[in-house]
Amino acid sequence: MRYAFSQHTIFQIQFKGLIYFSPKCEHTTNFAEEVHILKFYAGRFSLVPANQNLFYQLGSEQKFIYALEALHHECEFNHNGLSLLLEPILDTHNNVIGGKLGRQTSKTLPLKDDGKLIKRRAILYPYILFILVPEEQIILFQRDRTVFSSDLQVFRHLEYFFELQLLEKGLEVSIKPLTAKGKFWDAITTSEKIYNIRFVLEMPNFLGSTEKHLRDTLKEIRNLTNGTKLDIAVNNKNGELKLGPDKTIQPMVNWSENGAGEWTVRRKAKGHKKPTTIKNSDQLATFEYDNDIDTTDEAAIKDIYSHIDLGSYKVKK
């Protein structure tokens, strides 16, 4: 985002697809520049069979291409009281590489019409960018709380979009956030009492050889039960749960952090009087891009993609 001020000049600020015009400046001001850092958070796709759907074909949840095809076309839809617009961004080969997710709102704007100043209600679509990383089954979302106040709600909007698009294939999409590393053990080591620990683990069609033993166990459970997730909890009403980073717990922590599950800890922190619940979904991993973007075309999306390092969130092939 750049600002430029000069004497007797109409200047403009362009940001998030909107252009605002200022009145004339009566005094000269030195040029100033501010670099706006874009922050992104991310989630991992998992395709799962929809409950009791007659259209489902065995093995179709392995075909991530279905999710990419669903994103290929502009779509307007309503969810949780919001009117939403999804607009894809395609590369020169007509592949979807990202897009924009906007919500409809309205605002009274001061305008000049036929030489007179008026106020007129206008329909606006503030939006965020999203970027696809197909080889990791990851989607990155631009964080802008003026557009969507809740990061997790954006995941729910996209899940509903896919529900509409993939109904005829008998599939649903689960998008779980990538969450900050190390927060689980921070919660454990700073606790005076621990009452409950819970893991809800997805049985996904991704993650390569990541946590292979856990992956194989979940696959076996899925084959035996037709389940799509495993819910494990341990409790101690006196708050005397104890655990360390052994080979049983750590893989479940990693699985959750990498976008394939959830963990919650009910505990009383040291020096506190009341128990609280901590969830990994409250602590999303964030990725930064510190270059200015003037457009939202293929080049801009690819430049953002090239500057974001997923690091330890990449799957083992």
CSV table of C-alpha atoms in Angstrom, one decimal:
chain,number,residue,atom,x,y,z
A,1,MET,CA,0.0,0.0,0.0
A,2,ARG,CA,1.6,3.3,-1.1
A,3,TYR,CA,0.6,6.9,-0.3
A,4,ALA,CA,1.8,9.9,-2.4
A,5,PHE,CA,1.0,13.5,-1.6
A,6,SER,CA,1.9,16.5,-3.8
A,7,GLN,CA,0.6,20.1,-4.1
A,8,HIS,CA,-2.7,20.7,-6.0
A,9,THR,CA,-2.9,17.1,-7.1
A,10,ILE,CA,-5.8,14.6,-6.7
A,11,PHE,CA,-4.3,11.4,-5.3
A,12,GLN,CA,-5.8,8.0,-4.9
A,13,ILE,CA,-5.3,5.1,-2.5
A,14,GLN,CA,-6.0,1.7,-4.0
A,15,PHE,CA,-6.4,-1.2,-1.7
A,16,LYS,CA,-8.5,-4.4,-1.7
A,17,GLY,CA,-10.0,-3.6,-5.1
A,18,LEU,CA,-11.4,-0.3,-4.1
A,19,ILE,CA,-10.3,3.2,-5.2
A,20,TYR,CA,-11.0,6.3,-3.1
A,21,PHE,CA,-10.3,9.8,-4.3
A,22,SER,CA,-9.2,12.6,-2.0
A,23,PRO,CA,-9.8,16.3,-2.3
A,24,LYS,CA,-6.9,18.5,-3.5
A,25,CYS,CA,-4.0,18.9,-1.1
A,26,GLU,CA,-3.3,22.6,-0.3
A,27,HIS,CA,0.2,22.0,0.9
A,28,THR,CA,3.2,20.0,-0.3
A,29,THR,CA,4.0,16.9,1.8
A,30,ASN,CA,7.1,14.7,1.4
A,31,PHE,CA,6.5,11.4,-0.3
A,32,ALA,CA,6.0,8.6,2.1
A,33,GLU,CA,5.8,4.9,1.6
A,34,GLU,CA,4.4,2.1,3.8
A,35,VAL,CA,4.9,-1.5,2.9
A,36,HIS,CA,1.9,-3.6,3.9
A,37,ILE,CA,2.6,-7.1,5.1
A,38,LEU,CA,0.0,-9.6,4.0
A,39,LYS,CA,-0.6,-12.4,6.5
A,40,PHE,CA,-2.0,-15.8,5.4
A,41,TYR,CA,-3.3,-18.7,7.4
A,42,ALA,CA,-3.8,-22.2,5.9
A,43,GLY,CA,-5.9,-25.3,6.0
A,44,ARG,CA,-5.6,-28.8,4.5
A,45,PHE,CA,-8.3,-30.4,2.4
A,46,SER,CA,-9.5,-33.9,3.0
A,47,LEU,CA,-12.2,-35.5,0.8
A,48,VAL,CA,-14.5,-37.8,2.6
A,49,PRO,CA,-17.6,-39.8,1.6
A,50,ALA,CA,-20.9,-37.9,2.4
A,51,ASN,CA,-23.2,-39.7,4.8
A,52,GLN,CA,-25.7,-42.0,3.1
A,53,ASN,CA,-25.0,-40.6,-0.3
A,54,LEU,CA,-26.1,-42.8,-3.2
A,55,PHE,CA,-23.8,-41.0,-5.7
A,56,TYR,CA,-20.6,-42.0,-3.8
A,57,GLN,CA,-18.2,-44.3,-5.7
A,58,LEU,CA,-15.6,-46.2,-3.8
A,59,GLY,CA,-12.2,-44.5,-4.1
A,60,SER,CA,-13.5,-41.1,-5.3
A,61,GLU,CA,-12.2,-39.5,-2.1
A,62,GLN,CA,-8.7,-40.1,-3.4
A,63,LYS,CA,-9.3,-37.7,-6.4
A,64,PHE,CA,-8.3,-34.3,-5.2
A,65,ILE,CA,-8.9,-33.1,-8.8
A,66,TYR,CA,-12.6,-32.9,-8.0
A,67,ALA,CA,-11.9,-30.1,-5.5
A,68,LEU,CA,-9.8,-28.2,-8.1
A,69,GLU,CA,-12.6,-28.6,-10.7
A,70,ALA,CA,-15.1,-27.2,-8.2
A,71,LEU,CA,-13.0,-24.1,-7.8
A,72,HIS,CA,-12.7,-23.5,-11.5
A,73,HIS,CA,-15.8,-21.4,-12.0
A,74,GLU,CA,-17.2,-18.3,-10.4
A,75,CYS,CA,-20.0,-19.0,-7.9
A,76,GLU,CA,-22.3,-17.0,-5.7
A,77,PHE,CA,-23.8,-18.7,-2.7
A,78,ASN,CA,-25.3,-17.9,0.7
A,79,HIS,CA,-24.0,-19.3,4.0
A,80,ASN,CA,-24.7,-18.4,7.6
A,81,GLY,CA,-26.6,-15.3,6.6
A,82,LEU,CA,-23.9,-14.0,4.3
A,83,SER,CA,-24.0,-13.5,0.5
A,84,LEU,CA,-20.6,-14.8,-0.8
A,85,LEU,CA,-18.9,-14.7,-4.1
A,86,LEU,CA,-16.0,-17.0,-5.1
A,87,GLU,CA,-14.0,-15.9,-8.1
A,88,PRO,CA,-11.1,-18.1,-9.4
A,89,ILE,CA,-7.8,-16.9,-10.7
A,90,LEU,CA,-6.5,-19.1,-13.5
A,91,ASP,CA,-3.0,-19.4,-15.0
A,92,THR,CA,-2.1,-19.4,-18.7
A,93,HIS,CA,-2.9,-23.1,-18.9
A,94,ASN,CA,-6.4,-22.6,-17.5
A,95,ASN,CA,-5.5,-24.2,-14.2
A,96,VAL,CA,-7.0,-22.7,-11.1
A,97,ILE,CA,-4.1,-21.4,-8.8
A,98,GLY,CA,-6.1,-19.3,-6.4
A,99,GLY,CA,-8.9,-16.8,-6.2
A,100,LYS,CA,-10.9,-14.3,-4.3
A,101,LEU,CA,-13.6,-14.9,-1.7
A,102,GLY,CA,-15.8,-11.9,-1.1
A,103,ARG,CA,-18.9,-11.1,0.9
A,104,GLN,CA,-21.6,-8.7,-0.1
A,105,THR,CA,-22.2,-5.6,1.9
A,106,SER,CA,-23.5,-2.1,1.3
A,107,LYS,CA,-22.3,1.4,2.2
A,108,THR,CA,-23.5,4.9,1.6
A,109,LEU,CA,-20.8,6.7,-0.4
A,110,PRO,CA,-20.4,10.5,-1.1
A,111,LEU,CA,-20.4,10.8,-4.9
A,112,LYS,CA,-20.5,13.6,-7.5
A,113,ASP,CA,-23.4,13.1,-9.9
A,114,ASP,CA,-24.1,15.6,-12.7
A,115,GLY,CA,-22.1,18.3,-11.0
A,116,LYS,CA,-23.8,17.8,-7.6
A,117,LEU,CA,-22.6,16.1,-4.4
A,118,ILE,CA,-24.9,13.3,-3.3
A,119,LYS,CA,-24.9,10.2,-1.1
A,120,ARG,CA,-25.8,6.9,-2.7
A,121,ARG,CA,-26.1,3.4,-1.3
A,122,ALA,CA,-23.6,1.1,-3.2
A,123,ILE,CA,-23.2,-2.7,-3.1
A,124,LEU,CA,-19.6,-3.7,-2.3
A,125,TYR,CA,-17.7,-6.9,-2.3
A,126,PRO,CA,-14.7,-6.7,0.0
A,127,TYR,CA,-12.6,-9.8,-0.5
A,128,ILE,CA,-9.7,-11.9,0.6
A,129,LEU,CA,-7.2,-13.8,-1.6
A,130,PHE,CA,-6.8,-17.5,-1.5
A,131,ILE,CA,-3.9,-19.5,-2.9
A,132,LEU,CA,-3.8,-23.2,-3.7
A,133,VAL,CA,-0.9,-25.6,-3.0
A,134,PRO,CA,-2.3,-28.7,-4.7
A,135,GLU,CA,0.7,-31.0,-4.1
A,136,GLU,CA,0.2,-30.4,-0.3
A,137,GLN,CA,-3.6,-30.3,-0.5
A,138,ILE,CA,-3.3,-26.9,1.2
A,139,ILE,CA,-5.2,-23.7,0.7
A,140,LEU,CA,-3.8,-20.4,2.0
A,141,PHE,CA,-6.2,-17.6,3.0
A,142,GLN,CA,-5.3,-13.9,3.3
A,143,ARG,CA,-6.1,-12.7,6.8
A,144,ASP,CA,-8.2,-9.6,6.8
A,145,ARG,CA,-10.5,-9.2,9.8
A,146,THR,CA,-12.3,-6.2,8.1
A,147,VAL,CA,-13.6,-8.7,5.5
A,148,PHE,CA,-14.1,-11.9,7.7
A,149,SER,CA,-13.9,-11.4,11.4
A,150,SER,CA,-13.3,-15.1,12.1
A,151,ASP,CA,-10.6,-17.1,10.4
A,152,LEU,CA,-12.3,-20.4,11.2
A,153,GLN,CA,-15.6,-19.2,9.7
A,154,VAL,CA,-13.8,-18.9,6.3
A,155,PHE,CA,-13.0,-22.6,6.5
A,156,ARG,CA,-16.7,-23.3,7.1
A,157,HIS,CA,-17.8,-21.1,4.1
A,158,LEU,CA,-15.5,-23.1,1.8
A,159,GLU,CA,-16.6,-26.4,3.2
A,160,TYR,CA,-20.2,-25.4,2.5
A,161,PHE,CA,-19.2,-24.3,-1.0
A,162,PHE,CA,-17.7,-27.7,-1.7
A,163,GLU,CA,-20.8,-29.4,-0.2
A,164,LEU,CA,-22.8,-27.7,-2.9
A,165,GLN,CA,-20.4,-28.5,-5.7
A,166,LEU,CA,-19.5,-32.1,-4.9
A,167,LEU,CA,-23.0,-33.4,-3.8
A,168,GLU,CA,-23.4,-35.2,-7.1
A,169,LYS,CA,-20.1,-37.1,-6.5
A,170,GLY,CA,-21.2,-38.1,-3.0
A,171,LEU,CA,-18.3,-36.3,-1.4
A,172,GLU,CA,-17.7,-33.7,1.3
A,173,VAL,CA,-14.6,-31.6,2.0
A,174,SER,CA,-13.1,-31.1,5.4
A,175,ILE,CA,-10.7,-28.2,5.8
A,176,LYS,CA,-8.6,-28.4,9.0
A,177,PRO,CA,-6.3,-25.5,9.9
A,178,LEU,CA,-2.5,-25.7,10.1
A,179,THR,CA,-1.8,-24.8,13.7
A,180,ALA,CA,1.2,-23.4,15.6
A,181,LYS,CA,3.8,-25.9,16.5
A,182,GLY,CA,4.7,-26.6,20.1
A,183,LYS,CA,1.5,-25.1,21.7
A,184,PHE,CA,0.3,-28.5,23.0
A,185,TRP,CA,3.4,-29.1,25.1
A,186,ASP,CA,3.3,-25.4,26.2
A,187,ALA,CA,-0.2,-26.0,27.6
A,188,ILE,CA,1.0,-29.2,29.3
A,189,THR,CA,4.2,-27.8,30.9
A,190,THR,CA,2.5,-24.7,32.2
A,191,SER,CA,-0.4,-26.5,33.8
A,192,GLU,CA,-0.8,-27.1,37.5
A,193,LYS,CA,-3.7,-29.6,36.9
A,194,ILE,CA,-4.8,-31.3,33.7
A,195,TYR,CA,-8.4,-32.7,33.6
A,196,ASN,CA,-9.0,-33.7,30.1
A,197,ILE,CA,-7.0,-34.3,26.9
A,198,ARG,CA,-8.8,-35.0,23.6
A,199,PHE,CA,-7.7,-35.8,20.1
A,200,VAL,CA,-10.1,-35.9,17.1
A,201,LEU,CA,-8.1,-37.4,14.2
A,202,GLU,CA,-9.2,-37.3,10.6
A,203,MET,CA,-8.6,-40.3,8.4
A,204,PRO,CA,-7.5,-38.4,5.3
A,205,ASN,CA,-6.3,-39.2,1.8
A,206,PHE,CA,-3.1,-37.2,2.1
A,207,LEU,CA,0.1,-36.6,4.3
A,208,GLY,CA,2.2,-39.1,2.3
A,209,SER,CA,4.4,-41.1,4.7
A,210,THR,CA,4.0,-38.5,7.5
A,211,GLU,CA,3.5,-40.3,10.8
A,212,LYS,CA,3.4,-43.6,8.9
A,213,HIS,CA,2.5,-45.8,11.9
A,214,LEU,CA,-0.4,-43.6,13.0
A,215,ARG,CA,-1.5,-43.3,9.4
A,216,ASP,CA,-1.5,-47.1,8.9
A,217,THR,CA,-3.4,-47.5,12.2
A,218,LEU,CA,-6.1,-45.0,11.2
A,219,LYS,CA,-6.4,-46.7,7.7
A,220,GLU,CA,-6.9,-50.1,9.4
A,221,ILE,CA,-9.6,-48.6,11.7
A,222,ARG,CA,-11.3,-47.0,8.8
A,223,ASN,CA,-11.3,-50.3,6.8
A,224,LEU,CA,-12.7,-52.2,9.8
A,225,THR,CA,-15.3,-49.6,10.8
A,226,ASN,CA,-16.1,-47.3,7.8
A,227,GLY,CA,-15.3,-44.4,10.1
A,228,THR,CA,-13.9,-41.1,8.9
A,229,LYS,CA,-12.4,-39.8,12.2
A,230,LEU,CA,-11.1,-41.2,15.5
A,231,ASP,CA,-12.1,-39.5,18.7
A,232,ILE,CA,-9.8,-40.2,21.7
A,233,ALA,CA,-10.1,-38.7,25.2
A,234,VAL,CA,-8.5,-39.3,28.6
A,235,ASN,CA,-10.0,-37.8,31.8
A,236,ASN,CA,-9.1,-37.4,35.4
A,237,LYS,CA,-11.6,-35.5,37.5
A,238,ASN,CA,-8.9,-34.6,40.1
A,239,GLY,CA,-6.7,-33.0,37.4
A,240,GLU,CA,-3.9,-35.5,37.8
A,241,LEU,CA,-3.4,-36.5,34.2
A,242,LYS,CA,0.3,-36.8,33.3
A,243,LEU,CA,2.0,-37.3,30.0
A,244,GLY,CA,5.2,-36.6,28.1
A,245,PRO,CA,6.2,-36.5,24.4
A,246,ASP,CA,6.4,-40.2,23.8
A,247,LYS,CA,5.9,-42.1,20.6
A,248,THR,CA,2.2,-42.5,21.2
A,249,ILE,CA,1.2,-38.9,22.0
A,250,GLN,CA,3.6,-37.0,19.7
A,251,PRO,CA,2.4,-38.4,16.4
A,252,MET,CA,-1.2,-37.4,17.3
A,253,VAL,CA,0.0,-33.9,18.2
A,254,ASN,CA,1.9,-33.7,14.8
A,255,TRP,CA,-1.2,-35.1,13.0
A,256,SER,CA,-3.4,-32.3,14.4
A,257,GLU,CA,-0.9,-29.5,13.8
A,258,ASN,CA,-0.5,-30.5,10.2
A,259,GLY,CA,-4.2,-30.1,9.4
A,260,ALA,CA,-5.6,-33.5,10.0
A,261,GLY,CA,-7.1,-33.3,13.4
A,262,GLU,CA,-7.8,-31.3,16.6
A,263,TRP,CA,-6.6,-31.4,20.1
A,264,THR,CA,-8.1,-29.8,23.2
A,265,VAL,CA,-6.7,-29.6,26.8
A,266,ARG,CA,-8.8,-28.8,29.8
A,267,ARG,CA,-6.4,-27.6,32.5
A,268,LYS,CA,-5.7,-25.2,35.3
A,269,ALA,CA,-2.6,-23.1,34.5
A,270,LYS,CA,0.0,-22.4,37.2
A,271,GLY,CA,-1.0,-19.4,39.3
A,272,HIS,CA,-4.6,-19.4,38.1
A,273,LYS,CA,-7.7,-20.3,40.1
A,274,LYS,CA,-10.1,-21.6,37.4
A,275,PRO,CA,-9.7,-24.2,34.7
A,276,THR,CA,-9.7,-23.2,31.0
A,277,THR,CA,-9.8,-25.1,27.7
A,278,ILE,CA,-7.1,-24.6,25.1
A,279,LYS,CA,-7.6,-25.8,21.5
A,280,ASN,CA,-5.1,-26.0,18.6
A,281,SER,CA,-7.7,-24.3,16.3
A,282,ASP,CA,-7.4,-21.1,18.4
A,283,GLN,CA,-3.7,-20.9,17.5
A,284,LEU,CA,-3.4,-20.9,13.7
A,285,ALA,CA,-0.1,-21.0,11.9
A,286,THR,CA,0.5,-17.8,9.9
A,287,PHE,CA,2.7,-17.1,6.9
A,288,GLU,CA,3.8,-13.6,5.8
A,289,TYR,CA,4.3,-11.9,2.4
A,290,ASP,CA,6.0,-8.5,2.7
A,291,ASN,CA,5.9,-7.3,-0.9
A,292,ASP,CA,3.3,-4.8,-2.3
A,293,ILE,CA,0.8,-6.2,-4.8
A,294,ASP,CA,-1.0,-3.9,-7.2
A,295,THR,CA,-2.9,-6.6,-9.0
A,296,THR,CA,-4.5,-10.0,-8.2
A,297,ASP,CA,-3.6,-11.8,-11.4
A,298,GLU,CA,-1.6,-14.9,-12.1
A,299,ALA,CA,1.8,-13.2,-11.6
A,300,ALA,CA,0.8,-11.8,-8.2
A,301,ILE,CA,-0.5,-15.2,-7.0
A,302,LYS,CA,2.6,-17.0,-8.2
A,303,ASP,CA,4.9,-14.4,-6.5
A,304,ILE,CA,3.1,-14.8,-3.2
A,305,TYR,CA,3.3,-18.5,-3.5
A,306,SER,CA,7.0,-18.4,-4.2
A,307,HIS,CA,7.7,-16.3,-1.1
A,308,ILE,CA,5.7,-18.4,1.4
A,309,ASP,CA,7.6,-21.2,3.1
A,310,LEU,CA,5.5,-24.0,4.5
A,311,GLY,CA,8.5,-25.5,6.2
A,312,SER,CA,7.6,-28.3,8.6
A,313,TYR,CA,4.0,-28.4,7.4
A,314,LYS,CA,5.1,-30.1,4.1
A,315,VAL,CA,4.3,-33.8,3.9
A,316,LYS,CA,6.8,-36.5,3.7
A,317,LYS,CA,6.6,-38.2,0.2
